[in-house]
């Protein structure tokens, strides 16, 4: 963000940090935290390296910072970006060249001919749609073979490159493939030889599974069962290792932090040239002048008046974060186990200790004359999937409702299961601080709205989490209305089944061919309505925050997605049988009307199924 900023740069307060952290982690134990590791570097030296709690809460193994290995998930993307920039240094890659140039034999899907460059991939502005189908696994066979994976799973670009921030796994996965194609080495081998080895990161790897000498030192990911006992969470492998398949020695991370906050080297061994490190830390995209941006590998944040660069990693029960503070030559890495909320709480605690005064030049709290009603509506994250049934994910996550309040501000509510893209949680209040710009009432985040060519509000952008962009939806597309349609179809099926079935069983009306058809459709529709969301999102979900289809198309999903084909056929039968139903002997007017309304509902249901890509095995 261009504001707020400190009146003058300050040196961090480093004294007392260890004691401060001891108190913090002791307090978080009551919230489920069972282990944590933290490394802080400053001006080329390790300032602090500590472990807290246990690395294995079942066997009660203390967490030793010197030996503990951590699954760092998406922090892997920063190392992938580093590998790419090494190849740029060597003249083997060009940031402004179409990525297709480096991938002969692979065809990138796109909605138009605009090229996606290496720079777009590094800054997550490539415009790929999200697709979580089959991107993780519980077995490790073949996971390091990126070439085979991308032969059948090339991503599709749905937004113009360089215009929006569309965070996801596909950009980093594709960059890993580029590294392989250009270097001639498997990705994990290239990073081992050219990134980890120069830094002395002997406890870090992209291999899947990790070598046994590392897995035996890895923090054990555990969750509590209903009785409060720890159970080990199933391990999840990333099929695109460059996007999330890295394990790192907690102490290893100090070397990377020193290189990236300094001049690109560690203990005399060079990782990158100084100008390359500076290029990686430079802002490359900004959705709005009043919001932070993104660099080649890191998200910008404002923390107590200082520009910091951040990268997060989410695993089954371990949440990690890396910070670079270039102006202070300060770097931080930490991982917390068992308590996801501790990640954000620790960031607040750290920066409040390092820069407690926060002498910030505050912007005005309100902007007179702002008509907040023009921003009202429901917004959906930009990179939602357009092509497969996983479009349904946008019903449950990634939609937010914006409403104007009487005090001249806005409330933003995360709908469904919440939002990870823009970092919205629950309902928060925002006040205007500039043209189309609002600040959260605690002063720690901002949102900005974009306008179309006619001056109408079109998009919403966030300064939080992955700095997600959202587009305003027509009312009929918003999640509340879509769930209403879904409920109406289910209710129609239940009413038709109960009413006609009861009348037939009691002998008041004959079923006849039309009645049998309606009972079949209603039964199938009710079954589909009850089982759709649980089967797709829950059955087969073994951990890591992924929906069931993240692990592939299991038998439950395949079976449930067969039902829409039958519903389409039965809906057609209801339409063709409409004439017979209207003349069905023994049917009173009310039953004929019920058949007509049920037929209308069945036809509308087909349109709904097609909208959500549920007809025809769209995966």
Coordinates of C-alpha atoms in Angstrom, one line a residue:
X1 CA 0.0 0.0 0.0
X2 CA 1.1 3.5 -0.6
X3 CA -0.2 4.4 2.9
X4 CA 0.1 4.2 5.8
X5 CA 3.9 4.5 6.0
X6 CA 6.3 5.4 8.8
X7 CA 7.5 8.9 9.0
X8 CA 11.1 7.6 9.0
X9 CA 12.5 4.1 8.9
X10 CA 13.3 2.5 12.3
X11 CA 15.6 -0.3 13.3
X12 CA 13.8 -3.3 14.8
X13 CA 13.9 -3.9 18.5
X14 CA 15.7 -7.2 18.8
X15 CA 16.3 -7.4 22.6
X16 CA 13.8 -9.5 24.5
X17 CA 12.5 -11.3 21.5
X18 CA 13.3 -14.8 22.8
X19 CA 11.5 -14.1 26.1
X20 CA 8.6 -12.6 24.2
X21 CA 8.2 -15.7 22.0
X22 CA 8.4 -18.0 25.1
X23 CA 5.4 -16.2 26.5
X24 CA 3.5 -16.3 23.2
X25 CA 3.9 -20.0 22.6
X26 CA 3.1 -20.9 26.2
X27 CA -0.2 -19.0 25.8
X28 CA -1.0 -20.7 22.5
X29 CA -0.8 -24.2 24.0
X30 CA -4.3 -23.7 25.3
X31 CA -5.5 -23.2 21.7
X32 CA -4.1 -26.6 20.5
X33 CA -0.5 -25.6 19.6
X34 CA 1.7 -28.6 20.2
X35 CA 4.9 -27.6 18.4
X36 CA 6.6 -24.6 16.7
X37 CA 9.9 -23.7 15.1
X38 CA 11.1 -20.2 14.4
X39 CA 14.3 -18.7 12.9
X40 CA 15.1 -15.0 12.7
X41 CA 18.1 -13.6 10.8
X42 CA 19.4 -10.0 10.8
X43 CA 22.1 -8.4 8.7
X44 CA 23.5 -11.8 7.6
X45 CA 23.5 -13.5 11.0
X46 CA 21.2 -15.9 12.7
X47 CA 19.6 -13.8 15.5
X48 CA 17.4 -16.5 16.9
X49 CA 16.6 -20.1 16.3
X50 CA 14.2 -21.9 18.7
X51 CA 12.0 -24.9 18.9
X52 CA 8.9 -25.0 21.2
X53 CA 6.8 -27.9 22.4
X54 CA 6.9 -31.3 20.6
X55 CA 7.6 -32.5 17.1
X56 CA 5.6 -35.6 17.9
X57 CA 2.7 -35.2 20.3
X58 CA 1.9 -38.9 20.3
X59 CA 5.4 -40.1 21.2
X60 CA 6.2 -36.9 23.1
X61 CA 9.4 -36.1 21.2
X62 CA 10.6 -32.5 22.0
X63 CA 11.0 -30.2 19.0
X64 CA 14.7 -29.6 18.4
X65 CA 15.3 -26.7 16.0
X66 CA 18.7 -28.1 14.9
X67 CA 17.1 -31.3 13.5
X68 CA 13.4 -30.8 12.8
X69 CA 12.2 -31.0 9.2
X70 CA 9.0 -29.2 8.3
X71 CA 6.5 -29.7 5.4
X72 CA 6.4 -26.1 4.1
X73 CA 3.8 -26.6 1.3
X74 CA 3.4 -23.4 -0.7
X75 CA 6.6 -21.8 0.6
X76 CA 8.0 -24.1 -2.1
X77 CA 6.8 -21.6 -4.7
X78 CA 9.5 -19.1 -3.5
X79 CA 12.2 -21.7 -4.1
X80 CA 10.8 -22.5 -7.5
X81 CA 10.9 -18.8 -8.4
X82 CA 14.5 -18.7 -7.2
X83 CA 15.4 -21.6 -9.5
X84 CA 13.8 -19.8 -12.4
X85 CA 15.7 -16.6 -11.8
X86 CA 18.9 -18.6 -11.7
X87 CA 18.2 -19.7 -15.3
X88 CA 17.3 -16.1 -16.2
X89 CA 20.7 -15.1 -14.9
X90 CA 22.4 -17.7 -17.1
X91 CA 20.5 -16.4 -20.2
X92 CA 18.5 -19.7 -20.6
X93 CA 15.2 -18.0 -19.8
X94 CA 13.7 -14.6 -20.6
X95 CA 11.1 -13.1 -18.4
X96 CA 9.1 -11.6 -21.3
X97 CA 9.1 -14.6 -23.5
X98 CA 6.0 -16.8 -24.1
X99 CA 6.3 -19.8 -21.8
X100 CA 5.2 -22.0 -24.8
X101 CA 8.7 -21.3 -26.3
X102 CA 10.3 -23.4 -23.6
X103 CA 7.7 -26.2 -23.7
X104 CA 7.7 -27.8 -27.1
X105 CA 5.1 -30.6 -27.3
X106 CA 2.9 -29.0 -24.7
X107 CA -0.1 -26.9 -25.7
X108 CA -1.3 -24.2 -23.2
X109 CA -5.1 -23.8 -23.3
X110 CA -6.3 -20.2 -23.6
X111 CA -9.4 -18.2 -24.4
X112 CA -7.4 -16.0 -26.8
X113 CA -4.0 -15.7 -28.3
X114 CA -2.4 -13.5 -25.7
X115 CA 0.9 -15.1 -24.6
X116 CA 1.6 -16.1 -21.0
X117 CA 5.2 -15.2 -20.1
X118 CA 7.7 -16.4 -17.5
X119 CA 7.1 -13.1 -15.7
X120 CA 3.4 -13.6 -15.6
X121 CA 3.9 -17.1 -14.0
X122 CA 6.3 -15.7 -11.4
X123 CA 3.9 -13.0 -10.4
X124 CA 0.7 -15.1 -10.5
X125 CA -0.8 -12.9 -13.1
X126 CA -1.1 -15.6 -15.8
X127 CA -4.9 -15.7 -15.7
X128 CA -5.2 -19.5 -15.2
X129 CA -8.5 -20.9 -13.8
X130 CA -8.4 -22.9 -10.7
X131 CA -8.6 -26.6 -11.0
X132 CA -8.0 -28.8 -8.0
X133 CA -9.1 -32.1 -9.7
X134 CA -6.5 -34.8 -9.0
X135 CA -3.6 -32.5 -7.9
X136 CA -2.8 -34.4 -4.7
X137 CA -2.3 -38.0 -3.8
X138 CA -1.9 -40.3 -0.8
X139 CA 0.7 -42.5 -2.6
X140 CA 4.0 -41.3 -3.9
X141 CA 4.4 -43.3 -7.1
X142 CA 5.3 -41.1 -10.1
X143 CA 4.9 -37.8 -8.3
X144 CA 8.2 -36.4 -9.4
X145 CA 7.4 -36.9 -13.1
X146 CA 6.1 -33.4 -14.0
X147 CA 6.5 -34.1 -17.8
X148 CA 3.9 -36.9 -17.7
X149 CA 1.6 -35.0 -15.4
X150 CA 1.4 -31.9 -17.7
X151 CA 0.9 -34.0 -20.9
X152 CA -2.7 -34.5 -19.9
X153 CA -3.2 -31.7 -17.4
X154 CA -2.2 -28.4 -19.0
X155 CA -4.0 -25.5 -17.3
X156 CA -6.4 -23.2 -19.2
X157 CA -6.1 -19.4 -19.2
X158 CA -9.4 -17.7 -18.8
X159 CA -8.3 -14.1 -18.0
X160 CA -6.0 -11.8 -19.9
X161 CA -2.4 -12.2 -18.6
X162 CA -0.9 -9.3 -16.6
X163 CA -4.3 -7.9 -15.6
X164 CA -5.3 -9.7 -12.5
X165 CA -3.7 -11.6 -9.6
X166 CA -4.9 -15.2 -9.9
X167 CA -3.1 -17.1 -7.2
X168 CA -3.0 -20.9 -7.6
X169 CA -0.7 -23.9 -7.9
X170 CA -0.6 -24.2 -11.7
X171 CA 1.8 -21.3 -12.4
X172 CA 4.5 -22.7 -10.1
X173 CA 3.9 -26.2 -11.3
X174 CA 4.4 -25.0 -14.9
X175 CA 7.5 -23.1 -13.9
X176 CA 8.9 -26.3 -12.5
X177 CA 8.3 -28.0 -15.8
X178 CA 10.1 -25.2 -17.5
X179 CA 13.1 -25.7 -15.2
X180 CA 13.2 -29.3 -16.1
X181 CA 12.9 -28.7 -19.9
X182 CA 15.6 -26.0 -19.9
X183 CA 18.1 -27.5 -17.5
X184 CA 17.7 -31.1 -18.6
X185 CA 17.4 -32.2 -14.9
X186 CA 14.5 -33.4 -12.9
X187 CA 13.2 -30.5 -10.9
X188 CA 14.0 -31.9 -7.5
X189 CA 17.6 -32.7 -8.6
X190 CA 18.1 -29.2 -10.1
X191 CA 17.0 -27.5 -6.9
X192 CA 19.1 -29.8 -4.8
X193 CA 22.3 -29.1 -6.8
X194 CA 21.7 -25.4 -7.6
X195 CA 19.7 -24.0 -4.6
X196 CA 20.0 -26.3 -1.6
X197 CA 23.6 -27.3 -2.0
X198 CA 25.1 -23.7 -2.3
X199 CA 23.2 -22.8 0.8
X200 CA 24.1 -25.9 2.8
X201 CA 20.5 -26.8 3.1
X202 CA 21.2 -30.5 3.7
X203 CA 17.9 -31.2 5.5
X204 CA 15.7 -29.8 2.6
X205 CA 14.3 -31.6 -0.4
X206 CA 11.7 -31.6 -3.2
X207 CA 11.8 -35.4 -3.5
X208 CA 8.5 -37.2 -2.8
X209 CA 8.6 -39.1 -0.6
X210 CA 11.4 -37.4 1.2
X211 CA 14.5 -39.5 1.9
X212 CA 14.1 -41.6 5.1
X213 CA 16.9 -39.7 6.9
X214 CA 14.6 -36.6 6.6
X215 CA 11.2 -38.2 7.2
X216 CA 12.3 -39.6 10.5
X217 CA 13.1 -36.1 11.7
X218 CA 9.9 -34.5 10.2
X219 CA 7.4 -32.9 12.5
X220 CA 4.5 -35.3 12.9
X221 CA 1.2 -33.8 11.7
X222 CA -1.5 -34.7 14.1
X223 CA -5.1 -33.7 14.8
X224 CA -7.2 -34.3 17.8
X225 CA -10.1 -36.8 17.7
X226 CA -13.4 -36.4 19.4
X227 CA -11.9 -37.4 22.7
X228 CA -9.1 -34.9 22.5
X229 CA -6.5 -37.6 21.7
X230 CA -3.9 -37.0 18.9
X231 CA -4.2 -38.9 15.7
X232 CA -1.7 -38.7 12.9
X233 CA -3.1 -37.0 9.8
X234 CA -2.7 -38.9 6.5
X235 CA 0.2 -37.6 4.5
X236 CA -0.7 -35.7 1.3
X237 CA 1.6 -35.5 -1.7
X238 CA 1.5 -32.7 -4.2
X239 CA 1.5 -33.9 -7.8
X240 CA 3.0 -30.5 -8.7
X241 CA 5.9 -30.5 -6.3
X242 CA 7.3 -27.1 -7.4
X243 CA 4.0 -25.6 -6.0
X244 CA 3.9 -27.4 -2.7
X245 CA 6.0 -30.5 -2.3
X246 CA 9.0 -29.2 -0.3
X247 CA 10.3 -30.3 3.1
X248 CA 12.8 -28.0 4.8
X249 CA 15.0 -28.2 7.8
X250 CA 13.8 -25.4 10.1
X251 CA 17.4 -24.3 10.6
X252 CA 18.1 -24.6 6.8
X253 CA 15.7 -21.8 6.2
X254 CA 18.1 -19.3 7.9
X255 CA 20.5 -19.7 4.9
X256 CA 17.8 -18.8 2.4
X257 CA 16.6 -15.9 4.5
X258 CA 20.1 -14.5 4.7
X259 CA 20.7 -14.8 1.0
X260 CA 17.3 -13.2 0.1
X261 CA 17.5 -10.3 2.6
X262 CA 21.1 -9.6 1.7
X263 CA 23.1 -9.7 -1.5
X264 CA 22.3 -13.2 -2.7
X265 CA 25.0 -15.2 -1.0
X266 CA 25.5 -17.2 2.2
X267 CA 28.9 -17.7 3.9
X268 CA 30.6 -16.8 0.6
X269 CA 28.5 -19.2 -1.5
X270 CA 26.4 -17.4 -4.1
X271 CA 22.8 -18.3 -4.7
X272 CA 21.9 -15.3 -7.0
X273 CA 23.5 -12.1 -8.1
X274 CA 22.7 -9.1 -6.0
X275 CA 20.8 -7.4 -8.8
X276 CA 18.7 -10.6 -9.3
X277 CA 17.8 -10.7 -5.6
X278 CA 16.7 -7.0 -5.9
X279 CA 14.7 -7.9 -9.0
X280 CA 12.9 -10.7 -7.1
X281 CA 12.0 -8.2 -4.3
X282 CA 10.7 -5.6 -6.6
X283 CA 7.0 -5.1 -7.0
X284 CA 5.8 -6.6 -10.3
X285 CA 2.0 -6.2 -10.1
X286 CA -0.4 -4.1 -8.1
X287 CA -4.2 -4.4 -8.4
X288 CA -4.7 -0.9 -7.2
X289 CA -2.3 2.0 -6.2
X290 CA -3.6 1.8 -2.6
X291 CA -3.0 -1.9 -2.2
X292 CA 0.1 -4.0 -1.7
X293 CA 1.4 -5.9 -4.7
X294 CA 3.3 -9.0 -5.6
X295 CA 6.9 -9.6 -6.5
X296 CA 8.6 -12.6 -8.3
X297 CA 7.8 -15.1 -5.6
X298 CA 6.4 -13.1 -2.6
X299 CA 3.4 -11.1 -1.6
X300 CA 3.8 -7.6 -0.3
X301 CA 2.4 -6.6 3.1
X302 CA 2.5 -3.5 5.3
X303 CA 3.5 -4.4 8.9
X304 CA 3.7 -1.6 11.4
X305 CA 4.6 0.8 8.7
X306 CA 7.2 -1.4 7.0
X307 CA 7.1 -3.1 3.6
X308 CA 7.5 -6.8 4.1
X309 CA 7.4 -9.7 1.7
X310 CA 5.5 -12.9 2.7
X311 CA 5.0 -16.5 1.7
X312 CA 2.7 -19.0 3.4
X313 CA 2.5 -22.7 3.5
X314 CA -0.5 -24.8 4.5
X315 CA -0.2 -28.5 5.3
X316 CA -2.5 -31.0 7.0
X317 CA -1.6 -29.8 10.6
X318 CA 1.4 -27.5 10.1
X319 CA 1.1 -23.9 9.0
X320 CA 4.3 -22.0 8.0
X321 CA 5.2 -18.5 7.0
X322 CA 8.3 -16.7 5.7
X323 CA 8.9 -12.9 5.9
X324 CA 11.6 -10.8 4.3
X325 CA 12.1 -7.2 5.5
X326 CA 14.6 -6.0 2.9
X327 CA 15.1 -2.5 4.3
X328 CA 16.1 -3.9 7.7
X329 CA 17.9 -7.0 6.3
X330 CA 15.6 -9.0 8.5
X331 CA 14.2 -12.4 7.7
X332 CA 11.8 -14.7 9.6
X333 CA 10.6 -18.2 9.1
X334 CA 8.3 -20.1 11.4
X335 CA 6.0 -23.1 11.5
X336 CA 3.3 -23.9 13.9
X337 CA 1.6 -27.3 14.5
X338 CA -1.9 -27.9 15.7
X339 CA -3.1 -24.3 15.8
X340 CA -3.7 -22.6 12.5
X341 CA -4.7 -19.3 14.1
X342 CA -1.3 -19.1 15.7
X343 CA 0.3 -18.3 12.3
X344 CA -1.4 -14.9 12.1
X345 CA -1.3 -14.3 15.8
X346 CA 2.5 -14.9 15.8
X347 CA 3.0 -12.4 12.9
X348 CA 1.2 -9.7 14.9
X349 CA 3.2 -10.5 18.0
X350 CA 6.5 -10.5 16.2
X351 CA 6.0 -7.2 14.4
X352 CA 4.5 -5.5 17.4
X353 CA 7.7 -6.4 19.3
X354 CA 10.1 -5.5 16.5
X355 CA 8.4 -2.1 15.6
X356 CA 6.1 -1.4 18.5
X357 CA 5.7 2.4 18.1
X358 CA 4.0 2.2 14.7
X359 CA 4.3 6.0 14.1
X360 CA 2.1 5.8 11.1
X361 CA 0.8 8.7 8.9
X362 CA -2.9 7.8 9.2
X363 CA -5.2 8.5 6.3
X364 CA -8.5 10.1 7.1
X365 CA -10.9 7.6 8.6
X366 CA -13.8 8.7 6.4
X367 CA -14.3 10.3 3.0
X368 CA -17.3 12.6 3.0
X369 CA -19.9 12.0 0.3
X370 CA -19.0 8.4 -0.5
X371 CA -22.1 6.5 -1.7
X372 CA -21.4 3.1 -0.3
X373 CA -24.6 1.6 -1.8
X374 CA -23.0 1.4 -5.3
X375 CA -20.5 -1.2 -4.0
X376 CA -23.2 -3.6 -2.7
X377 CA -23.5 -7.1 -4.1
X378 CA -22.0 -10.6 -4.0
X379 CA -18.5 -11.0 -5.5
X380 CA -16.9 -14.3 -6.6
X381 CA -13.1 -14.9 -6.9
X382 CA -11.9 -14.4 -10.4
X383 CA -10.1 -17.7 -11.0
X384 CA -13.0 -20.0 -10.3
X385 CA -13.2 -23.0 -12.6
X386 CA -15.3 -22.6 -15.7
X387 CA -14.9 -26.1 -17.3
X388 CA -15.5 -28.9 -14.8
X389 CA -17.8 -29.9 -12.1
X390 CA -15.3 -28.4 -9.6
X391 CA -17.0 -25.1 -10.5
X392 CA -19.2 -26.1 -7.5
X393 CA -16.3 -25.1 -5.3
X394 CA -17.2 -21.5 -5.9
X395 CA -20.5 -22.1 -4.2
X396 CA -18.8 -23.0 -0.9
X397 CA -15.7 -20.8 -0.9
X398 CA -14.6 -17.6 -2.5
X399 CA -17.8 -15.6 -2.4
X400 CA -18.3 -12.5 -0.3
X401 CA -21.3 -10.2 0.3
X402 CA -20.7 -6.4 0.5
X403 CA -23.4 -4.2 2.1
X404 CA -23.5 -0.5 2.9
X405 CA -24.3 0.4 6.6
X406 CA -25.9 3.4 8.0
X407 CA -22.7 4.8 9.4
X408 CA -21.2 5.4 5.9
X409 CA -19.1 2.3 5.7
X410 CA -19.3 -1.2 4.3
X411 CA -19.6 -4.7 5.9
X412 CA -18.0 -7.6 4.1
X413 CA -19.2 -11.1 4.9
X414 CA -17.5 -14.3 3.7
X415 CA -20.2 -16.7 2.4
X416 CA -20.4 -20.5 2.7
X417 CA -17.3 -22.1 4.2
X418 CA -15.3 -18.8 4.0
X419 CA -12.7 -17.3 1.7
X420 CA -9.0 -18.1 1.3
X421 CA -8.3 -15.9 -1.7
X422 CA -8.9 -12.5 -0.2
X423 CA -8.5 -13.4 3.4
X424 CA -12.1 -12.5 4.4
X425 CA -13.4 -14.2 7.6
X426 CA -16.8 -13.8 9.1
X427 CA -18.2 -10.2 8.9
X428 CA -15.9 -7.2 9.0
X429 CA -16.5 -3.5 8.8
X430 CA -14.7 -1.1 6.4
X431 CA -14.6 2.7 6.2
X432 CA -13.8 4.8 3.1
X433 CA -10.2 6.2 3.0
X434 CA -10.0 7.2 -0.6
X435 CA -11.8 7.0 -4.0
X436 CA -13.2 3.4 -4.1
X437 CA -10.8 2.4 -1.3
X438 CA -11.9 1.2 2.1
X439 CA -9.9 0.3 5.2
X440 CA -10.8 -2.3 7.9
X441 CA -11.7 -0.6 11.1
X442 CA -8.6 -2.0 12.9
X443 CA -6.4 -0.3 10.2
X444 CA -4.7 -3.6 9.2
X445 CA -6.2 -4.2 5.8
X446 CA -7.7 -2.5 2.7
X447 CA -10.0 -3.3 -0.2
X448 CA -10.4 -1.4 -3.4
X449 CA -13.1 -1.6 -6.1
X450 CA -12.5 -1.5 -9.8
X451 CA -14.8 0.1 -12.4
X452 CA -15.8 -1.0 -15.9
X453 CA -15.8 1.3 -19.0
X454 CA -19.2 2.7 -18.0
X455 CA -18.0 3.6 -14.5
X456 CA -20.0 0.8 -12.9
X457 CA -18.4 -1.2 -10.0
X458 CA -17.0 -4.4 -11.5
X459 CA -14.3 -5.9 -9.2
X460 CA -13.1 -6.0 -5.7
X461 CA -9.5 -6.5 -4.7
X462 CA -8.1 -7.3 -1.3
X463 CA -4.8 -6.6 0.5
X464 CA -5.1 -9.8 2.6
X465 CA -3.9 -13.4 2.2
X466 CA -3.4 -14.0 -1.5
X467 CA -4.6 -10.5 -2.5
X468 CA -7.6 -12.1 -4.3
X469 CA -9.6 -10.4 -7.0
X470 CA -13.4 -10.8 -7.2
X471 CA -16.0 -9.9 -9.8
X472 CA -19.5 -8.7 -8.9
X473 CA -22.1 -11.3 -9.8
X474 CA -25.6 -10.9 -11.2
X475 CA -28.0 -11.7 -8.4
X476 CA -29.1 -15.0 -10.0
X477 CA -25.5 -16.3 -9.9
X478 CA -24.7 -15.5 -6.3
X479 CA -24.4 -18.4 -3.8
X480 CA -27.6 -17.6 -1.8
X481 CA -29.7 -17.7 -4.9
X482 CA -28.0 -20.8 -6.2
X483 CA -28.6 -22.6 -3.0
X484 CA -32.2 -21.4 -3.1
X485 CA -32.6 -23.0 -6.6
X486 CA -31.0 -26.2 -5.4
X487 CA -33.4 -26.3 -2.4
X488 CA -36.4 -25.6 -4.6
X489 CA -35.5 -28.5 -6.9
X490 CA -35.1 -30.8 -3.9
X491 CA -38.3 -29.6 -2.3
X492 CA -40.2 -30.1 -5.6
X493 CA -38.9 -33.7 -5.8
X494 CA -39.9 -34.5 -2.2
X495 CA -43.4 -33.0 -2.5
X496 CA -44.0 -34.8 -5.8
X497 CA -42.8 -38.1 -4.4
X498 CA -44.7 -37.8 -1.1
X499 CA -48.0 -36.6 -2.5
X500 CA -48.2 -38.8 -5.6
X501 CA -46.7 -41.8 -3.8
X502 CA -49.1 -41.5 -0.8
X503 CA -52.2 -41.1 -3.1
X504 CA -51.2 -44.1 -5.1
X505 CA -50.5 -46.3 -2.0
X506 CA -53.8 -45.3 -0.5
X507 CA -55.5 -46.2 -3.8
X508 CA -56.9 -42.7 -4.4
X509 CA -55.2 -42.3 -7.8
X510 CA -53.6 -44.8 -10.3
X511 CA -50.0 -44.2 -11.1
X512 CA -50.1 -45.0 -14.8
X513 CA -47.0 -44.5 -17.0
X514 CA -46.9 -40.8 -16.3
X515 CA -47.0 -41.3 -12.5
X516 CA -44.3 -44.0 -12.6
X517 CA -42.1 -41.6 -14.6
X518 CA -42.7 -38.8 -12.1
X519 CA -42.0 -41.0 -9.1
X520 CA -38.8 -42.2 -10.7
X521 CA -37.6 -38.7 -11.5
X522 CA -38.6 -37.4 -8.0
X523 CA -36.8 -40.3 -6.3
X524 CA -33.7 -39.8 -8.3
X525 CA -33.7 -36.0 -7.9
X526 CA -34.2 -36.3 -4.1
X527 CA -31.3 -38.8 -3.9
X528 CA -29.1 -36.6 -6.0
X529 CA -30.0 -33.5 -4.0
X530 CA -29.2 -35.1 -0.7
X531 CA -25.9 -36.7 -1.8
X532 CA -24.3 -34.2 -4.2
X533 CA -22.3 -31.9 -2.0
X534 CA -21.3 -34.5 0.7
X535 CA -20.2 -37.0 -2.0
X536 CA -18.1 -34.5 -3.9
X537 CA -16.6 -32.5 -1.1
X538 CA -16.4 -34.9 1.9
X539 CA -16.3 -38.5 0.9
X540 CA -12.7 -39.5 0.2
X541 CA -11.3 -36.3 1.7
X542 CA -8.3 -37.6 3.7
X543 CA -6.8 -34.3 4.8
X544 CA -4.7 -31.4 3.8
X545 CA -7.7 -29.1 3.3
X546 CA -8.5 -30.5 -0.2
X547 CA -12.0 -31.6 -1.4
X548 CA -12.4 -35.3 -2.2
X549 CA -11.9 -34.6 -5.9
X550 CA -8.5 -33.2 -5.2
X551 CA -7.4 -36.8 -4.8
X552 CA -9.0 -37.9 -8.1
X553 CA -12.4 -39.2 -9.2
X554 CA -13.4 -41.8 -6.7
X555 CA -16.3 -44.3 -7.1
X556 CA -18.7 -42.1 -5.1
X557 CA -18.1 -39.0 -7.2
X558 CA -18.4 -41.0 -10.5
X559 CA -21.6 -42.5 -9.3
X560 CA -23.1 -39.2 -8.2
X561 CA -22.2 -37.6 -11.5
X562 CA -24.0 -40.3 -13.3
X563 CA -27.3 -39.3 -11.8
X564 CA -27.6 -36.0 -13.8
X565 CA -27.5 -38.0 -17.1
X566 CA -30.5 -40.0 -15.8
X567 CA -32.2 -36.9 -14.6
X568 CA -31.9 -35.3 -18.0
X569 CA -33.4 -38.4 -19.7
X570 CA -36.2 -38.5 -17.2
X571 CA -36.9 -34.8 -17.6
X572 CA -37.2 -35.3 -21.3
X573 CA -39.6 -38.2 -20.6
X574 CA -41.7 -35.9 -18.3
X575 CA -42.0 -33.3 -21.1
X576 CA -42.9 -36.0 -23.7
X577 CA -45.4 -37.5 -21.3
X578 CA -47.1 -34.1 -20.5
X579 CA -50.0 -34.7 -22.8
X580 CA -50.7 -38.2 -21.4
X581 CA -50.6 -36.9 -17.9
X582 CA -53.2 -34.2 -18.6
X583 CA -55.5 -36.9 -19.9
X584 CA -54.6 -39.6 -17.3
X585 CA -57.8 -41.3 -16.2
X586 CA -58.4 -41.0 -12.5
X587 CA -56.2 -38.0 -12.0
X588 CA -57.9 -34.9 -10.5
X589 CA -56.9 -31.4 -11.6
X590 CA -54.6 -31.0 -8.6
X591 CA -52.5 -34.1 -9.5
X592 CA -52.3 -32.9 -13.1
X593 CA -51.1 -29.5 -11.9
X594 CA -48.6 -31.2 -9.7
X595 CA -47.2 -33.1 -12.7
X596 CA -47.0 -29.9 -14.7
X597 CA -45.1 -28.0 -12.0
X598 CA -42.8 -31.0 -11.4
X599 CA -42.0 -31.1 -15.2
X600 CA -41.2 -27.4 -15.1
X601 CA -39.0 -27.9 -12.1
X602 CA -37.2 -30.8 -13.9
X603 CA -36.5 -28.7 -16.9
X604 CA -35.1 -25.8 -14.8
X605 CA -33.1 -28.3 -12.9
X606 CA -31.4 -29.5 -16.1
X607 CA -30.4 -25.9 -16.8
X608 CA -29.0 -25.6 -13.3
X609 CA -27.1 -28.9 -13.8
X610 CA -25.6 -27.6 -17.1
X611 CA -24.6 -24.3 -15.5
X612 CA -22.6 -26.1 -12.9
X613 CA -21.0 -28.6 -15.4
X614 CA -22.8 -31.6 -13.8
X615 CA -24.0 -33.1 -17.1
X616 CA -21.7 -35.3 -19.1
X617 CA -18.8 -36.2 -16.8
X618 CA -17.1 -32.8 -16.9
X619 CA -13.7 -33.5 -15.3

